[in-house]
PDB file of C-alpha atoms in Angstrom:
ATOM      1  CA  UNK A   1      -7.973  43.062 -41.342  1.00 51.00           C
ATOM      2  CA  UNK A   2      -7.485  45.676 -38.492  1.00 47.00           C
ATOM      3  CA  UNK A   3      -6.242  45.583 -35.294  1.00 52.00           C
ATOM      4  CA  UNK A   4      -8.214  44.759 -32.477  1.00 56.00           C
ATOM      5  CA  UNK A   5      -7.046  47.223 -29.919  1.00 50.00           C
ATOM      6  CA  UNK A   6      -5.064  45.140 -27.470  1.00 47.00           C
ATOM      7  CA  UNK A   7      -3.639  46.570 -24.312  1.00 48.00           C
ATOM      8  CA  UNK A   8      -0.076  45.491 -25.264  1.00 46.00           C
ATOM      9  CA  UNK A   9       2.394  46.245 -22.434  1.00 47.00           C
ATOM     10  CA  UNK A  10       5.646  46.550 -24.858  1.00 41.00           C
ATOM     11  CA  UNK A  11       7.398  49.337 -26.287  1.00 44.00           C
ATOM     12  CA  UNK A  12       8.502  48.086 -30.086  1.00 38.00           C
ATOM     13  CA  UNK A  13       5.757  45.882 -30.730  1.00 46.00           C
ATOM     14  CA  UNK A  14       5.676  44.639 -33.865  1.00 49.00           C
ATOM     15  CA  UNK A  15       2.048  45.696 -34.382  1.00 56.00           C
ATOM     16  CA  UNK A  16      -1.331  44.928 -33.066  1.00 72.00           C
ATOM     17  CA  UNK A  17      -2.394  41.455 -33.499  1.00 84.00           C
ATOM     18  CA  UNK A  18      -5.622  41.074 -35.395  1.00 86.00           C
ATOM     19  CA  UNK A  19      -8.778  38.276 -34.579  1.00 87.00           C
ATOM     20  CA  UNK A  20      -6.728  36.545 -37.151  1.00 89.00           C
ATOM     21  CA  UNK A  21      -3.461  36.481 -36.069  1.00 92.00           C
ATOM     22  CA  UNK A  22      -4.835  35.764 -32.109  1.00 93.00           C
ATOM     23  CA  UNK A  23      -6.928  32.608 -33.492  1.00 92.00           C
ATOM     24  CA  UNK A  24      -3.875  31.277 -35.911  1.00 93.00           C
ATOM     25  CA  UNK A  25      -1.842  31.392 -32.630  1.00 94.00           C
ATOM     26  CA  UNK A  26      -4.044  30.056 -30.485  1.00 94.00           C
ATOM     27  CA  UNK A  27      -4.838  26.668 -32.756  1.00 93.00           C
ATOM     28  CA  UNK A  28      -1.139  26.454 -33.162  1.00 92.00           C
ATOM     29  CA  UNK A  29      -0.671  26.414 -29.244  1.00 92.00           C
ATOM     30  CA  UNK A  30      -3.606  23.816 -29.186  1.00 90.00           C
ATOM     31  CA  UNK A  31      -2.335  22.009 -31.758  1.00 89.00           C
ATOM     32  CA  UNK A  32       1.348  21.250 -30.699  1.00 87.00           C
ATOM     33  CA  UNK A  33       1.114  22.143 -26.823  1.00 83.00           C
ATOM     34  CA  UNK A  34       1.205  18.003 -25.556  1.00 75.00           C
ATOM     35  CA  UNK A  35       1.257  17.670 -22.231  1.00 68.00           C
ATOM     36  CA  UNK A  36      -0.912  20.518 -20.747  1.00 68.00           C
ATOM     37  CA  UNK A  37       0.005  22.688 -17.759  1.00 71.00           C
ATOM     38  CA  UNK A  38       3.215  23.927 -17.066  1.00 75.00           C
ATOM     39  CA  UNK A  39       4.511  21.290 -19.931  1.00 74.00           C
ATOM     40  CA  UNK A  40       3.064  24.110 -22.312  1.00 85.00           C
ATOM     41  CA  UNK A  41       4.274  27.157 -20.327  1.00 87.00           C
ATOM     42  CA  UNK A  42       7.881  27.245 -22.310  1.00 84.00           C
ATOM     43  CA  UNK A  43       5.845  27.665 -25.480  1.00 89.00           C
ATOM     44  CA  UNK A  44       3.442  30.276 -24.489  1.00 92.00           C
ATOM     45  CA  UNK A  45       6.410  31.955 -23.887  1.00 90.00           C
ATOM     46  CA  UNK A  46       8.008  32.129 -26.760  1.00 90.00           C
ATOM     47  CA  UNK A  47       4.841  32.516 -28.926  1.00 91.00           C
ATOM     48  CA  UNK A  48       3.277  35.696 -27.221  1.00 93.00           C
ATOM     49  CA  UNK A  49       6.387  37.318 -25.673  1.00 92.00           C
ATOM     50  CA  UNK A  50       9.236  36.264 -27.004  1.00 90.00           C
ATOM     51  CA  UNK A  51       8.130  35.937 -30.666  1.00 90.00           C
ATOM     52  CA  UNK A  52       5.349  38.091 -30.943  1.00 90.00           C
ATOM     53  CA  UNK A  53       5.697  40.432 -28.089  1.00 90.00           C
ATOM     54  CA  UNK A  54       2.043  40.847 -26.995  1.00 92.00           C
ATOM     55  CA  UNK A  55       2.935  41.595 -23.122  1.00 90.00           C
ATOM     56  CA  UNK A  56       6.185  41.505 -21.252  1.00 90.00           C
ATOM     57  CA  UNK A  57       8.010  39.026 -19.014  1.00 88.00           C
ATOM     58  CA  UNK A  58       6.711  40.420 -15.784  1.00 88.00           C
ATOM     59  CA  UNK A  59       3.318  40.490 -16.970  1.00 91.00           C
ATOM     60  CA  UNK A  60       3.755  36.584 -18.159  1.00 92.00           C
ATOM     61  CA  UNK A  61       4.969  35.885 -14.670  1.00 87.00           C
ATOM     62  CA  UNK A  62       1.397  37.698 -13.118  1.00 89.00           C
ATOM     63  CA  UNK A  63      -0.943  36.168 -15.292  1.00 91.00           C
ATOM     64  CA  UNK A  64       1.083  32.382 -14.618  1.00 89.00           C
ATOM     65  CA  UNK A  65       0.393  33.270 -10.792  1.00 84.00           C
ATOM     66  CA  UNK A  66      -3.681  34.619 -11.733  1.00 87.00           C
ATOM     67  CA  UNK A  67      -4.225  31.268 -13.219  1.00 88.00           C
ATOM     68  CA  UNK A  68      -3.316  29.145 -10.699  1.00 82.00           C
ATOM     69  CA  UNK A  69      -5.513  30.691  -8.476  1.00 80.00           C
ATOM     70  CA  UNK A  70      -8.951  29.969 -10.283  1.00 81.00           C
ATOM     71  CA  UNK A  71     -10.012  26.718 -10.903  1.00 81.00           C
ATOM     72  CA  UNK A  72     -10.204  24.753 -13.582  1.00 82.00           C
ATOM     73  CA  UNK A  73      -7.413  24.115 -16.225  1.00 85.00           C
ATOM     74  CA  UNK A  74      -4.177  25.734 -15.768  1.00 87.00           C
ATOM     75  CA  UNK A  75      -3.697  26.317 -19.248  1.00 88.00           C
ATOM     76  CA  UNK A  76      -6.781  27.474 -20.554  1.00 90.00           C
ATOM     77  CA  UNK A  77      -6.671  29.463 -17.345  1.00 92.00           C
ATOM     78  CA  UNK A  78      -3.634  31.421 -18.360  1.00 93.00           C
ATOM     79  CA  UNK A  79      -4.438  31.385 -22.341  1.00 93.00           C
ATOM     80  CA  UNK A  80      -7.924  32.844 -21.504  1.00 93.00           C
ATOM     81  CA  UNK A  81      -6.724  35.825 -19.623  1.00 93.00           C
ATOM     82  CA  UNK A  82      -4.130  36.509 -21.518  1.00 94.00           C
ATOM     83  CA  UNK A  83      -6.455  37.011 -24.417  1.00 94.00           C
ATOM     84  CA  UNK A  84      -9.365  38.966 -22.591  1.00 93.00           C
ATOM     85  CA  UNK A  85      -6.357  41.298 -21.590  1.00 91.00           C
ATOM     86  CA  UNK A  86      -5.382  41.667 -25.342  1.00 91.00           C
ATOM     87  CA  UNK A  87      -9.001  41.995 -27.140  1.00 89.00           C
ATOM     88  CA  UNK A  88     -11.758  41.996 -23.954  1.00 91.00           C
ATOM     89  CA  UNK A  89     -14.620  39.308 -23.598  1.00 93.00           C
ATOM     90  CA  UNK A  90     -15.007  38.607 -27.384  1.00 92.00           C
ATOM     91  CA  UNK A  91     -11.169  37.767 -27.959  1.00 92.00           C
ATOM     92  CA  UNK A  92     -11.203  35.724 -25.025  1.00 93.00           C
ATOM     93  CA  UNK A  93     -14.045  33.427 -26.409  1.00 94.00           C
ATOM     94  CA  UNK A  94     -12.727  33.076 -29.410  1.00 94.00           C
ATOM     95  CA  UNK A  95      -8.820  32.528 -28.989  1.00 93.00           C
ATOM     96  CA  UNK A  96     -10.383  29.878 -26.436  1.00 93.00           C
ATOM     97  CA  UNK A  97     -12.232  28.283 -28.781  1.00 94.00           C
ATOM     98  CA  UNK A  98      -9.259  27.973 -31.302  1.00 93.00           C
ATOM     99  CA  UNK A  99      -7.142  26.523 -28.040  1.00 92.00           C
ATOM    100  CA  UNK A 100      -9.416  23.942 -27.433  1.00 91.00           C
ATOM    101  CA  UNK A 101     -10.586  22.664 -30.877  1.00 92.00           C
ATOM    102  CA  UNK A 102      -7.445  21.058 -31.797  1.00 90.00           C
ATOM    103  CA  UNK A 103      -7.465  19.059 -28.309  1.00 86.00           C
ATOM    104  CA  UNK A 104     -11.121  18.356 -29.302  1.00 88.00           C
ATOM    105  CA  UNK A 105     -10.784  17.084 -32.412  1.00 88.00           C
ATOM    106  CA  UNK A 106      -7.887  14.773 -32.056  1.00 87.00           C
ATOM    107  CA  UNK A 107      -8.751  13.242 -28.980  1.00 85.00           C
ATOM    108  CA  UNK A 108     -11.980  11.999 -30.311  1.00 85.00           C
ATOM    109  CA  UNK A 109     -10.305  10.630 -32.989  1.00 82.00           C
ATOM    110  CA  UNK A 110      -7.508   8.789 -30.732  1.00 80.00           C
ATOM    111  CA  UNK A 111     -10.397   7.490 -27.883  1.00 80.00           C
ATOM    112  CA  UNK A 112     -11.538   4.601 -29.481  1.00 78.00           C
ATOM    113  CA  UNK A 113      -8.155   3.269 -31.147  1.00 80.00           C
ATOM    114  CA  UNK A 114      -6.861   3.638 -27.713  1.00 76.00           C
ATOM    115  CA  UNK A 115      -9.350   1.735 -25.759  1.00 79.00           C
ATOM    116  CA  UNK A 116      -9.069  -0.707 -28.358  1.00 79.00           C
ATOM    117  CA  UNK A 117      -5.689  -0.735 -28.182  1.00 80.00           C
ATOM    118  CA  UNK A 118      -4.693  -0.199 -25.251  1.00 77.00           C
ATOM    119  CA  UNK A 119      -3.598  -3.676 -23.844  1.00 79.00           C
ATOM    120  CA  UNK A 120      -0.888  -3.498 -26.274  1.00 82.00           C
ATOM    121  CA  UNK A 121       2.530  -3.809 -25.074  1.00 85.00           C
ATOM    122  CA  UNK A 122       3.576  -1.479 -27.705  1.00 84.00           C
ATOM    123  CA  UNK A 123       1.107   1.069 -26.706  1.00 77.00           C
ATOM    124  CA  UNK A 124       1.856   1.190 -22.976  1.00 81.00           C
ATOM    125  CA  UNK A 125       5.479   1.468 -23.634  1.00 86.00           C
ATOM    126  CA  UNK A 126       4.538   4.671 -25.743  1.00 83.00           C
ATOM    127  CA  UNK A 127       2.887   5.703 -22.848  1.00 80.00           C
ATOM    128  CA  UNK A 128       5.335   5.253 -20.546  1.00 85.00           C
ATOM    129  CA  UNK A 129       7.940   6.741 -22.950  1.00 87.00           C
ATOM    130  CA  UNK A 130       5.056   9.823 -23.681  1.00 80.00           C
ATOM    131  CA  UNK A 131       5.140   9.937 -19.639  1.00 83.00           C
ATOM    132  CA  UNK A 132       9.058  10.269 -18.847  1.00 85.00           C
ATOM    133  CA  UNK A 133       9.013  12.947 -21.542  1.00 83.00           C
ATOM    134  CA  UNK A 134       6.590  15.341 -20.103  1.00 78.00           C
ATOM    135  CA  UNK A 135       8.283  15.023 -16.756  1.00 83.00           C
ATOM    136  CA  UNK A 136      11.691  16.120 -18.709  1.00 84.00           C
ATOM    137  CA  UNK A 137       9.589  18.938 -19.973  1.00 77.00           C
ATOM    138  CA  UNK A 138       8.342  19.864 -16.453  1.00 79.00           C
ATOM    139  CA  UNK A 139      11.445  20.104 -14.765  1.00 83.00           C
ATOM    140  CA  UNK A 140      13.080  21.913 -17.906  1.00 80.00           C
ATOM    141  CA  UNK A 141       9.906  24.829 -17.186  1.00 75.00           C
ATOM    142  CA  UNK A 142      10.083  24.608 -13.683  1.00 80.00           C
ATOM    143  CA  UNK A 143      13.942  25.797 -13.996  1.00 83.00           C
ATOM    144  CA  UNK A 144      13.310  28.222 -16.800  1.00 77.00           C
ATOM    145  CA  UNK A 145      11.063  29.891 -14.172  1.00 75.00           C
ATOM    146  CA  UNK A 146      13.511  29.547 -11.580  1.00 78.00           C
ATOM    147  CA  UNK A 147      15.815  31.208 -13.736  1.00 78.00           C
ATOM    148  CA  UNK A 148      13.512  34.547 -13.804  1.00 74.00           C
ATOM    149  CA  UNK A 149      12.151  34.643 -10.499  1.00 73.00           C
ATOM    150  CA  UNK A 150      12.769  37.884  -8.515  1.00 74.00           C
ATOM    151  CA  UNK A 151      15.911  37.717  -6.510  1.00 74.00           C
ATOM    152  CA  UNK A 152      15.247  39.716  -3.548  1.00 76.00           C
ATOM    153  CA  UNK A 153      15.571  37.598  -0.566  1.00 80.00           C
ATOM    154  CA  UNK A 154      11.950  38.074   0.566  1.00 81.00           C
ATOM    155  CA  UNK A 155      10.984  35.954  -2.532  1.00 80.00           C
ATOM    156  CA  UNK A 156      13.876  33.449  -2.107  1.00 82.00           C
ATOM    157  CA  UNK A 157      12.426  32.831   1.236  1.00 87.00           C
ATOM    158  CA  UNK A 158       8.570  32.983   0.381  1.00 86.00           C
ATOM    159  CA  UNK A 159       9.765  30.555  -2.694  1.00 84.00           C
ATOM    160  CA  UNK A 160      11.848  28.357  -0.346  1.00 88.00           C
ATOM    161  CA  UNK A 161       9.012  27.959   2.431  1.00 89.00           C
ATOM    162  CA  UNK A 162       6.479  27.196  -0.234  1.00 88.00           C
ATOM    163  CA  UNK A 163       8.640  24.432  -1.668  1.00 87.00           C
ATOM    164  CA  UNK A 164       9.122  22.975   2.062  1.00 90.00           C
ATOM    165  CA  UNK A 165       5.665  23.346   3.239  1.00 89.00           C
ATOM    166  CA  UNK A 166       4.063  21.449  -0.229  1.00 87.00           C
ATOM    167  CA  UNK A 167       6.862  18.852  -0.288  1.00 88.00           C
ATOM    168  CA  UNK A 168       5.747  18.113   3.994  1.00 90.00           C
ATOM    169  CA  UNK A 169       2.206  18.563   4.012  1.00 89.00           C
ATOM    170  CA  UNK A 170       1.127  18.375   0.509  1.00 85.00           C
ATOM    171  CA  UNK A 171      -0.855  21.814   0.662  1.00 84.00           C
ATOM    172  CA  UNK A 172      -3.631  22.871  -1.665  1.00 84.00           C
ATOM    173  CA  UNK A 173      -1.644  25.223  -4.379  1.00 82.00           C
ATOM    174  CA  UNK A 174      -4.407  27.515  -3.696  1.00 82.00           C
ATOM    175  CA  UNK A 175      -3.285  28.437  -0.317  1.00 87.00           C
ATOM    176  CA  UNK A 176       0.636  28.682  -0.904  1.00 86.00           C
ATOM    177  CA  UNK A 177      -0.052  30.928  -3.607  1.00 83.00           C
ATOM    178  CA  UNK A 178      -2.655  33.138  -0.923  1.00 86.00           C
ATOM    179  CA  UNK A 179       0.164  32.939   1.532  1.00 88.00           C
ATOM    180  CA  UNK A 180       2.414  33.837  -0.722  1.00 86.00           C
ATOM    181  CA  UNK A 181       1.025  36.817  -2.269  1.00 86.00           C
ATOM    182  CA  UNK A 182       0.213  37.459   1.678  1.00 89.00           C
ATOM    183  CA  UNK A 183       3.771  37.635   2.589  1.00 87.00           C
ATOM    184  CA  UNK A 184       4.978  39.795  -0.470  1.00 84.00           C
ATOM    185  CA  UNK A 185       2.098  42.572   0.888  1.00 87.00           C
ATOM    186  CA  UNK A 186       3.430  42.687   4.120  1.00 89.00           C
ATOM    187  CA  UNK A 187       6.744  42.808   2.820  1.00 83.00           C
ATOM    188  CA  UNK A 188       5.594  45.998   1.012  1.00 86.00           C
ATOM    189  CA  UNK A 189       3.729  47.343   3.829  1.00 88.00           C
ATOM    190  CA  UNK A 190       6.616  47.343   6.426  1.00 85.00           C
ATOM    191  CA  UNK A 191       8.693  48.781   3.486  1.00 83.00           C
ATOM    192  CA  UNK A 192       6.820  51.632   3.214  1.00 84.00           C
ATOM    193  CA  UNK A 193       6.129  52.027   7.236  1.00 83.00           C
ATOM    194  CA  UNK A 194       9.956  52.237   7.361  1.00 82.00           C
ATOM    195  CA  UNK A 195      10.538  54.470   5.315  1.00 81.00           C
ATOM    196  CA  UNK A 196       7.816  56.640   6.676  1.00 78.00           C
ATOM    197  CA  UNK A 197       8.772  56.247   9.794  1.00 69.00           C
ATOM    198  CA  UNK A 198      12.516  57.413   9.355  1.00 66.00           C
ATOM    199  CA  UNK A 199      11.396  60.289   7.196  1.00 61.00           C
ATOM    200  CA  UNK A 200      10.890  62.896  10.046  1.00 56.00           C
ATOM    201  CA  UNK A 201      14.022  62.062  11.694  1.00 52.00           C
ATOM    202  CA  UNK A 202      15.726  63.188   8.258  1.00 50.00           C
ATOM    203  CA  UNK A 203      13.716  66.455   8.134  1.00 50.00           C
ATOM    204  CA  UNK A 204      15.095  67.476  11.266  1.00 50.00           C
ATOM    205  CA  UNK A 205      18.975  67.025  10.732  1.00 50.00           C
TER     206      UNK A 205
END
């Protein structure tokens, strides 16, 4: 099967992924992902960078902040463009397909068990137990990307305002993530006016 010509970011790559190999990851992701959004994030991960090397870290971190900025799901948000970056408009349809179809499938499988079920003690304890654990898995993501966040103190303070302003005022995402990418522009902006700026006085010493 040959490659699909992917726009892979890494030096060493361990080849280009064919249709094959993007679908067979894909229902794998779909498959095993539980929990959805940033529950998932640890495993995208280490399936297409760590493990498989199909774009870098940094690129993993832009395409994490690209999906939370369109609507819809988070996941397939991130999933999708991470394909279409690898194999274009045809990739992207079908590693989305794969994503979904496990999700599909099982869930109208589990539907009517669980509405028949679902006054059972046993089955909301599950729940609850199915509940705590995602929120374990949250918090272990959320640190993971705390962990590899840029560590200039423009982006400590962007990252530290964000937090304060959602936690007080419970702010659409949408717009911390505007404000943020906002504040890193003008960050680069006066940067560059700077150094501009002090450039003639060197010339003339």
């Amino acid at each position: 099967m040959q490659p699909i010509n992917p726009k892979i970011d890494t030096n060493g790559s361990p080849g280009e992924p064919t249709w094959w190999d993007i679908t067979r990851t894909y229902l794998k992701i779909g498959a095993i992902g539980f929990g959805g959004g940033y529950a998932v994030v640890e495993l995208i991960q280490s399936e297409l960078v760590v493990k498989r090397r199909w774009l870098t870290e940094q690129r993993f971190e832009n395409m994490i902040a690209l999906s939370e900025m369109a609507p819809g799901a988070f996941t397939v948000n991130l999933l999708a463009g991470i394909a279409y970056r690898l194999g274009g408009i045809g990739t992207m349809v079908l590693a989305t397909t794969a994503l979904i179809l496990p999700s599909f499938v099982l869930i109208m499988g589990l539907a009517g068990l669980f509405l028949a079920w679902q006054d059972n003690t046993v089955v909301q304890s599950s729940m609850k137990g199915l509940t705590a654990g995602v929120v374990g898995l949250l918090i272990a993501v959320v640190w993971d990307l705390v962990k590899r966040a840029p560590t200039h103190w423009c982006c400590l303070v962007i990252g530290v305002v964000a937090f304060l302003l959602e936690l007080a005022f419970s702010i659409n995402p949408i717009w911390l993530i505007l404000m943020g990418g906002m504040a890193g522009a003008i960050k680069v902006w006066v940067t560059a006016s700077s150094r501009k700026g002090s450039s003639p006085s060197r010339q003339t010493r």
